[in-house]
mmCIF file of C-alpha atoms in Angstrom:
data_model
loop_
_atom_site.group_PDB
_atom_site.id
_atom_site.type_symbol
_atom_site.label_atom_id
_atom_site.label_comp_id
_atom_site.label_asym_id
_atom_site.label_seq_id
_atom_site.Cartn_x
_atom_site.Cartn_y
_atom_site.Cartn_z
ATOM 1 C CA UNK H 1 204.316 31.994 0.867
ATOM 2 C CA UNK H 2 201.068 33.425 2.716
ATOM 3 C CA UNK H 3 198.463 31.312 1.970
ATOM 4 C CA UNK H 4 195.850 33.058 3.180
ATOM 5 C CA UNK H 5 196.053 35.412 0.036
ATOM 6 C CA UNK H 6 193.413 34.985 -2.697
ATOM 7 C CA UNK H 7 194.698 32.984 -5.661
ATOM 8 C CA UNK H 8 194.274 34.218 -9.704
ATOM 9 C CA UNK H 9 194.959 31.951 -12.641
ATOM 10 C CA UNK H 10 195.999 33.733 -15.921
ATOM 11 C CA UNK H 11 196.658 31.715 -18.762
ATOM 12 C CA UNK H 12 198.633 33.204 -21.587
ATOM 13 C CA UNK H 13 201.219 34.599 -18.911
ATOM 14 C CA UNK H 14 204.400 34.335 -20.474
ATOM 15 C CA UNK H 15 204.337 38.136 -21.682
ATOM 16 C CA UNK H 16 201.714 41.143 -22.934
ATOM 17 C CA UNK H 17 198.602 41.022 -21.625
ATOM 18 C CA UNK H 18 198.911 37.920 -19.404
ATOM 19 C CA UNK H 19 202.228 38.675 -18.030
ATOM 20 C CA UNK H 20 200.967 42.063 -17.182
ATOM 21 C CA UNK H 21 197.513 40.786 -15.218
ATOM 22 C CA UNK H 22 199.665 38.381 -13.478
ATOM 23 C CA UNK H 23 202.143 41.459 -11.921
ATOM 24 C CA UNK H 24 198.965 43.441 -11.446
ATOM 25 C CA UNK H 25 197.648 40.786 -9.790
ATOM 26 C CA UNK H 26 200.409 40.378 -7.820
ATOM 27 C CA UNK H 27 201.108 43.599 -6.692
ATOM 28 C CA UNK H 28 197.277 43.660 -5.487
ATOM 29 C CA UNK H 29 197.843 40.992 -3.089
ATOM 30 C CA UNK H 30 197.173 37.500 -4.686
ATOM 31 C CA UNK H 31 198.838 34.470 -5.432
ATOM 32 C CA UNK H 32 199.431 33.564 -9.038
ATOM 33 C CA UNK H 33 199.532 30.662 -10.918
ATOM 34 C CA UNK H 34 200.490 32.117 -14.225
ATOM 35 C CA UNK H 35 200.204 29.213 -17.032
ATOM 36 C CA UNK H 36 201.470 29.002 -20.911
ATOM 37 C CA UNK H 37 203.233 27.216 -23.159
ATOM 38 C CA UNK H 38 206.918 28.713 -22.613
ATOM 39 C CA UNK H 39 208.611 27.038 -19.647
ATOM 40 C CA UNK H 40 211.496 29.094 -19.664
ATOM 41 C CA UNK H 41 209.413 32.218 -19.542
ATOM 42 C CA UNK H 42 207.386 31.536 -16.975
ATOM 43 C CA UNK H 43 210.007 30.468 -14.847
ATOM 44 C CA UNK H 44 211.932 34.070 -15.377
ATOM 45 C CA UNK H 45 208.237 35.698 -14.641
ATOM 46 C CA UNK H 46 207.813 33.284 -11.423
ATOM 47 C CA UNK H 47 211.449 34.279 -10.066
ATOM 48 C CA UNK H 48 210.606 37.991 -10.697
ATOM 49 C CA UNK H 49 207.271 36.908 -8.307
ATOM 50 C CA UNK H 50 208.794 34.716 -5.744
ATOM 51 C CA UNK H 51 207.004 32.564 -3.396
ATOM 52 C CA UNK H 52 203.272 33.387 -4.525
ATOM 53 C CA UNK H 53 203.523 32.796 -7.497
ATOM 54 C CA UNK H 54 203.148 29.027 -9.112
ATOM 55 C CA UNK H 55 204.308 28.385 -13.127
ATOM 56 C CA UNK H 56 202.105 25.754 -15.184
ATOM 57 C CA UNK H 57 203.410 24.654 -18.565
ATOM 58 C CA UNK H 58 200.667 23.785 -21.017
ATOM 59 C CA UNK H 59 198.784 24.186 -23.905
ATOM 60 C CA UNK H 60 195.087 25.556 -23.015
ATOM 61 C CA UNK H 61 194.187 23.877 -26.508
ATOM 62 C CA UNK H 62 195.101 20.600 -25.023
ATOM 63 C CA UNK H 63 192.562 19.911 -23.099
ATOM 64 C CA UNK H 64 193.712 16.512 -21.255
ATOM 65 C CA UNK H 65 196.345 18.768 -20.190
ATOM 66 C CA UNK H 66 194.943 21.963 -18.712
ATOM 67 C CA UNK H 67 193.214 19.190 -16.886
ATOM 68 C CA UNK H 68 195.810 17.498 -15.636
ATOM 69 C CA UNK H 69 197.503 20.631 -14.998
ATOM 70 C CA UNK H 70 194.533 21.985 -12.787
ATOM 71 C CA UNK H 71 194.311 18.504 -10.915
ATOM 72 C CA UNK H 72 197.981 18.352 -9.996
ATOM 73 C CA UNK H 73 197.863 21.537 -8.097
ATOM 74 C CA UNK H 74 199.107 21.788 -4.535
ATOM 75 C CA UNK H 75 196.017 21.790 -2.093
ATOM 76 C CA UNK H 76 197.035 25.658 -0.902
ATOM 77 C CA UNK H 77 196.934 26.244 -4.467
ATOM 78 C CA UNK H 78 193.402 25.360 -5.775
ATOM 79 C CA UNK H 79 190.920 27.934 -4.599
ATOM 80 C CA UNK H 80 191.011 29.700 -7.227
ATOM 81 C CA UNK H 81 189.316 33.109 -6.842
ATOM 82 C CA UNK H 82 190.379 34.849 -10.200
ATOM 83 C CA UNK H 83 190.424 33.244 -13.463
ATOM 84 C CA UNK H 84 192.053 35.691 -16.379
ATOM 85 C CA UNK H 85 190.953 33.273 -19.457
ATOM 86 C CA UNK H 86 193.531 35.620 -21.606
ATOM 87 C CA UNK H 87 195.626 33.489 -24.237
ATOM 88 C CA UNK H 88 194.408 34.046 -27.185
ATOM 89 C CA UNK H 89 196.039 34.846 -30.635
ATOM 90 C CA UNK H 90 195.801 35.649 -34.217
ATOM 91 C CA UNK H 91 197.173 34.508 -37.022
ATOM 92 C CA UNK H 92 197.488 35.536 -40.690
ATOM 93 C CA UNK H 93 195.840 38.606 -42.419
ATOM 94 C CA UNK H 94 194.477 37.328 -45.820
ATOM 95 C CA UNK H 95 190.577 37.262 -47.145
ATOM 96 C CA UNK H 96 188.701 34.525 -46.027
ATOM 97 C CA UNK H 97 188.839 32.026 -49.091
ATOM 98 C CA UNK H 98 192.690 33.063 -49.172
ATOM 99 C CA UNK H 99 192.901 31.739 -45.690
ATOM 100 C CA UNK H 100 194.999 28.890 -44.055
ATOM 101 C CA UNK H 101 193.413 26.395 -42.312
ATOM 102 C CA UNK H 102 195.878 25.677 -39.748
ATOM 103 C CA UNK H 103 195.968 29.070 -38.604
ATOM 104 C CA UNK H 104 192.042 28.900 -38.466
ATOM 105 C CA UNK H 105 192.599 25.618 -36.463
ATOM 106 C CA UNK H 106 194.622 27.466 -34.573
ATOM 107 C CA UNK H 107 193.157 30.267 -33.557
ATOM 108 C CA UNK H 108 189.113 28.429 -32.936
ATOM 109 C CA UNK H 109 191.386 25.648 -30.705
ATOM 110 C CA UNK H 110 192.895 29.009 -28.325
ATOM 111 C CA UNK H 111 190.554 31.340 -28.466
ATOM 112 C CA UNK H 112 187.271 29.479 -28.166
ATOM 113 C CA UNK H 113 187.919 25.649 -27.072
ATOM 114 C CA UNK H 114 191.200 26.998 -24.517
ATOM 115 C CA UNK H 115 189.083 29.467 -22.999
ATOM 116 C CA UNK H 116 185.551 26.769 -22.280
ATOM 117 C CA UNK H 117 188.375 24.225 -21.229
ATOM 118 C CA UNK H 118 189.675 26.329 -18.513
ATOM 119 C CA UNK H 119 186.236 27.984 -17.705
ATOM 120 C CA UNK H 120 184.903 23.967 -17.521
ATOM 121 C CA UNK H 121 188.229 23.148 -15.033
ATOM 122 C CA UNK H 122 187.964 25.913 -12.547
ATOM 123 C CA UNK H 123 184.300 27.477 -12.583
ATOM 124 C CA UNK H 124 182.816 24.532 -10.804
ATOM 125 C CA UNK H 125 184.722 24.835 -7.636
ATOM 126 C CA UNK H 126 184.329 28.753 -7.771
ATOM 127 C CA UNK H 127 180.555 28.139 -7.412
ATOM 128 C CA UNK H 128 181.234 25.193 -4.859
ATOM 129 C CA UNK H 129 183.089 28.103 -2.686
ATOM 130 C CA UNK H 130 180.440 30.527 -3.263
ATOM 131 C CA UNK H 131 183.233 33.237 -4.590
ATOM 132 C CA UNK H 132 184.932 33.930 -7.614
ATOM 133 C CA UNK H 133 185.418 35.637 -10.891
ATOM 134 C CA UNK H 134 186.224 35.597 -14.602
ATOM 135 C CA UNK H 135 187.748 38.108 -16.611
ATOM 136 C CA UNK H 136 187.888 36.906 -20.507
ATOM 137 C CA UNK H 137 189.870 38.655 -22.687
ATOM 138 C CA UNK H 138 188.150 39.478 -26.038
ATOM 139 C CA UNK H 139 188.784 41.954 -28.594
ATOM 140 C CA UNK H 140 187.279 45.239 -30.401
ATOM 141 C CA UNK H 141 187.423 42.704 -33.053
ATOM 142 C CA UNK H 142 184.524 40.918 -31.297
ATOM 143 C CA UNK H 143 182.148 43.854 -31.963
ATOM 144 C CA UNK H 144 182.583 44.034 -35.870
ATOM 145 C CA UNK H 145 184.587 41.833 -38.528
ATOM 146 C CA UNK H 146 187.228 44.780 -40.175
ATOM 147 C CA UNK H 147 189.296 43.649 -43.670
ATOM 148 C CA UNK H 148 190.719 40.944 -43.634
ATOM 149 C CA UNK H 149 190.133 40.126 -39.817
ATOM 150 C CA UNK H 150 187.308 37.064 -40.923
ATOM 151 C CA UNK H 151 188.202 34.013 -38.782
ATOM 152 C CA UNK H 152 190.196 35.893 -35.958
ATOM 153 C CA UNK H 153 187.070 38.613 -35.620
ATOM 154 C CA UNK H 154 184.412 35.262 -35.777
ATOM 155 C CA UNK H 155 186.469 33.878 -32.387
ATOM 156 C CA UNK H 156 186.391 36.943 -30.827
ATOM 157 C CA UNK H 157 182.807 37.617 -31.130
ATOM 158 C CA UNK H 158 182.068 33.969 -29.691
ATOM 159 C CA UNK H 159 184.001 35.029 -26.914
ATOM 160 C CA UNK H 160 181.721 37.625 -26.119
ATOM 161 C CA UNK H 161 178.794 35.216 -26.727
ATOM 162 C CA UNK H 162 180.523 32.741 -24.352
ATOM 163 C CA UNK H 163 181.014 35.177 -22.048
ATOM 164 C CA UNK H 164 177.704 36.519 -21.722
ATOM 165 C CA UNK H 165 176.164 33.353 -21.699
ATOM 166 C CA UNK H 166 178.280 31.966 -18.570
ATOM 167 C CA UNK H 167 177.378 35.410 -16.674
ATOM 168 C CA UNK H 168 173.772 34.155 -17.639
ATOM 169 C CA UNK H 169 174.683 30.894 -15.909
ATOM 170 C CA UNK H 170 176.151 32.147 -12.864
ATOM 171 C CA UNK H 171 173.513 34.837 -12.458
ATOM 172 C CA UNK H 172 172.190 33.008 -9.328
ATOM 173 C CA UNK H 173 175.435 32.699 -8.117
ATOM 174 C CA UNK H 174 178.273 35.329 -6.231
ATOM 175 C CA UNK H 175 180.119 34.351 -8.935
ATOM 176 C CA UNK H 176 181.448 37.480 -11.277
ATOM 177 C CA UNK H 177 181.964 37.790 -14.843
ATOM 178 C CA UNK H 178 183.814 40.263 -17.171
ATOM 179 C CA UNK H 179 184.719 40.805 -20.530
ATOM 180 C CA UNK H 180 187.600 42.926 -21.354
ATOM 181 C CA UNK H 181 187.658 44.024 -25.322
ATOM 182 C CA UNK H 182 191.143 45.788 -25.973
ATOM 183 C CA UNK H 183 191.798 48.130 -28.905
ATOM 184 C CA UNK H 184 195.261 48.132 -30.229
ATOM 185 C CA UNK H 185 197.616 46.705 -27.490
ATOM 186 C CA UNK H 186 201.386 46.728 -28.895
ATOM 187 C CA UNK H 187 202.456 43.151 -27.630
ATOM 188 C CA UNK H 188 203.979 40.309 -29.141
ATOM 189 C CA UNK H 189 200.464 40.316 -30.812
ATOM 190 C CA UNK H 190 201.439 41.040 -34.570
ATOM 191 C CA UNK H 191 204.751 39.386 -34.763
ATOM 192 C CA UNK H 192 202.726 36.338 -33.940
ATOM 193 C CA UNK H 193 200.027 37.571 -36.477
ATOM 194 C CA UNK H 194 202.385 37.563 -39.204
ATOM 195 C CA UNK H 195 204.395 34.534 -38.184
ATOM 196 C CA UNK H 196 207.663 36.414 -36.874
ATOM 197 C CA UNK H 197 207.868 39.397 -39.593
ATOM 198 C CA UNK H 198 208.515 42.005 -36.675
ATOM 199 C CA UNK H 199 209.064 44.620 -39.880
ATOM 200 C CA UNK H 200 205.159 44.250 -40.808
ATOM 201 C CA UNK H 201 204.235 44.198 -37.083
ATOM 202 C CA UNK H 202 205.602 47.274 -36.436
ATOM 203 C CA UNK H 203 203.875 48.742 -39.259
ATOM 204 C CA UNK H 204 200.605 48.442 -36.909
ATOM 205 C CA UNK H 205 201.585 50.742 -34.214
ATOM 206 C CA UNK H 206 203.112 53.386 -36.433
ATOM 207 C CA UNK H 207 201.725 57.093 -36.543
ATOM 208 C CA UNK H 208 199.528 55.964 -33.346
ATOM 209 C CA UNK H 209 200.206 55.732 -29.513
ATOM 210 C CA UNK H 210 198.629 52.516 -28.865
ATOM 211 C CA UNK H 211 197.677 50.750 -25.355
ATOM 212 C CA UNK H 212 199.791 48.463 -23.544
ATOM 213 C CA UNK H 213 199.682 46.172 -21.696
ATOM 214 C CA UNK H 214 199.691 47.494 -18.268
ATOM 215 C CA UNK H 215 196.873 49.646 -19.598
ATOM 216 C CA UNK H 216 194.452 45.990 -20.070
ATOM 217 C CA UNK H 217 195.741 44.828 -16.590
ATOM 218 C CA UNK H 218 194.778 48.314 -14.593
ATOM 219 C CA UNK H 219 191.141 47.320 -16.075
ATOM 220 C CA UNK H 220 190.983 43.524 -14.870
ATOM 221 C CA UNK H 221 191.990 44.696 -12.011
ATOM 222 C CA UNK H 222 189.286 47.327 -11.650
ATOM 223 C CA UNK H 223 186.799 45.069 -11.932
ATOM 224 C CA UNK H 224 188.241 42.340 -9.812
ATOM 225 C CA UNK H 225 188.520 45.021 -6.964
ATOM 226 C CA UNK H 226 184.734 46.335 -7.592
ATOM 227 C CA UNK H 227 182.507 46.168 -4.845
ATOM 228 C CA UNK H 228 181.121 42.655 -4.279
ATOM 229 C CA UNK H 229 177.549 43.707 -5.826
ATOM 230 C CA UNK H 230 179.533 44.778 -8.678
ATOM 231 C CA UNK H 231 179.664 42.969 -11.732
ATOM 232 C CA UNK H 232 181.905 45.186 -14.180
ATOM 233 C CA UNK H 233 180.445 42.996 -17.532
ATOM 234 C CA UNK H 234 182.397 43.990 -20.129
ATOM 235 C CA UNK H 235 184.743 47.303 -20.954
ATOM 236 C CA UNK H 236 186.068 48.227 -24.401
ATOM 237 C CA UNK H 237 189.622 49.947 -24.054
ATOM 238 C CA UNK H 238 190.394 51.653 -27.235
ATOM 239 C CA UNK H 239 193.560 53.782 -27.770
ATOM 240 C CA UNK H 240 192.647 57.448 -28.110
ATOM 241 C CA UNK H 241 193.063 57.808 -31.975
ATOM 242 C CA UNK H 242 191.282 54.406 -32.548
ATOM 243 C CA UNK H 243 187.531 54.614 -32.693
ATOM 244 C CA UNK H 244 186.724 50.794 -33.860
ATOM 245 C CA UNK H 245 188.464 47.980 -34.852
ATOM 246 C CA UNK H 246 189.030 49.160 -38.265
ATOM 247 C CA UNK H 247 189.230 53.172 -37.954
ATOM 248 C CA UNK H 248 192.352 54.149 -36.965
ATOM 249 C CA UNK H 249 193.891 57.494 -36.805
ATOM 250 C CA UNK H 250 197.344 57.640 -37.426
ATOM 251 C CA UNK H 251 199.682 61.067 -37.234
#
């Protein structure tokens, strides 16, 4: 392990998005700690890694233990220089007063309280340092609620209010801040959307080529290799045939 590389933190990295940042990452020249909830694979990513890489099994929604998590890490492992606040999820597809409230619990507890628990845990010493930056991962959905999209649309535009606000915060500070807002990505996204039912989540990327996500990690990494007096603050990455989250068009 060299441990004079920079170090990047991306939660969520047991596959898509995450998993994808954390190889970019990687391949770029850092040291990952890739976090999530899967132990098993985040161990297969961290052999696949090596030596600079570091697996952390937890729930971001806990918040106890993303901060126990953070606290236990090796000294050579906690200046953290890139934070990729990416798991995140949806869950359901029904109207609004159709709706279950676990999967609303769910999805406000990952995509809004995981995120500010992991900004609170590792932004302080970023801005101790003097160096640093975060790239949250919202959504199109952010931008404009589409049918059926209510609660999972509401997090993702307080993302981008979060966001905004903590590049407000650091504005005196070295300290960078991005928002990425993907289009459709075909991950595990939809079968976890419609709990398992991979025949309905394939239905979303039919008739379209839609991004991946290698495509989300090539941008995070863009803006993480930007010149230090530039801040890349926010990107919308939209498949060619998709012009908003809720116009679409499919061949």
């Amino acid at each position: 392990m060299n441990t004079q590389k920079p170090i990047a933190l991306v939660t969520g990295a047991t596959s898509g998005i995450g998993e994808a940042c954390a190889l970019r990452l990687h391949c770029a020249g850092y040291r990952v700690i890739i976090t999530g909830r899967n132990t098993e694979r985040l161990e297969t990513l961290k052999a696949g890694l090596g030596d600079d890489a570091l697996a952390l099994t937890f729930d971001v929604r806990d918040r106890e233990a993303a901060e126990t998590a953070i606290a236990s890490l090796p000294a050579e492992w906690r200046e953290i220089e890139v934070l990729v606040n990416n798991a995140g999820l949806a869950l359901g597809l029904e109207k609004e007063y159709e709706g279950d409230y676990r999967d609303w619990d769910t999805m406000i507890d990952t995509n809004i309280k995981g995120l500010l628990y992991m900004t609170r845990a590792i932004v302080p010493g970023m801005v101790e340092r003097g160096k640093g930056h975060v790239v949250n991962i919202g959504s199109v959905a952010g931008d404009a609620a589409y049918t059926n999209g209510n609660v999972y649309c509401g997090t993702k535009a307080a993302v981008k209010a979060i966001t905004d606000g903590l590049r407000i915060d650091l504005a005196e500070t070295p300290i960078r801040v991005t928002l990425l807002k993907p289009g459709l990505v075909e991950t595990r996204f939809s079968e976890v959307r419609f709990h398992g039912d991979t025949e309905r989540a394939a239905n979303v990327y039919k008739g379209i080529v839609p991004l991946t996500g290698d495509d989300i990690a090539d941008a995070a990494l863009y803006a993480v290799q930007a010149p230090a007096h530039v801040q890349i603050a926010e990107m919308l990455i939209l498949a060619t045939h998709q012009a908003s989250g809720s116009v679409i068009c499919r061949k």
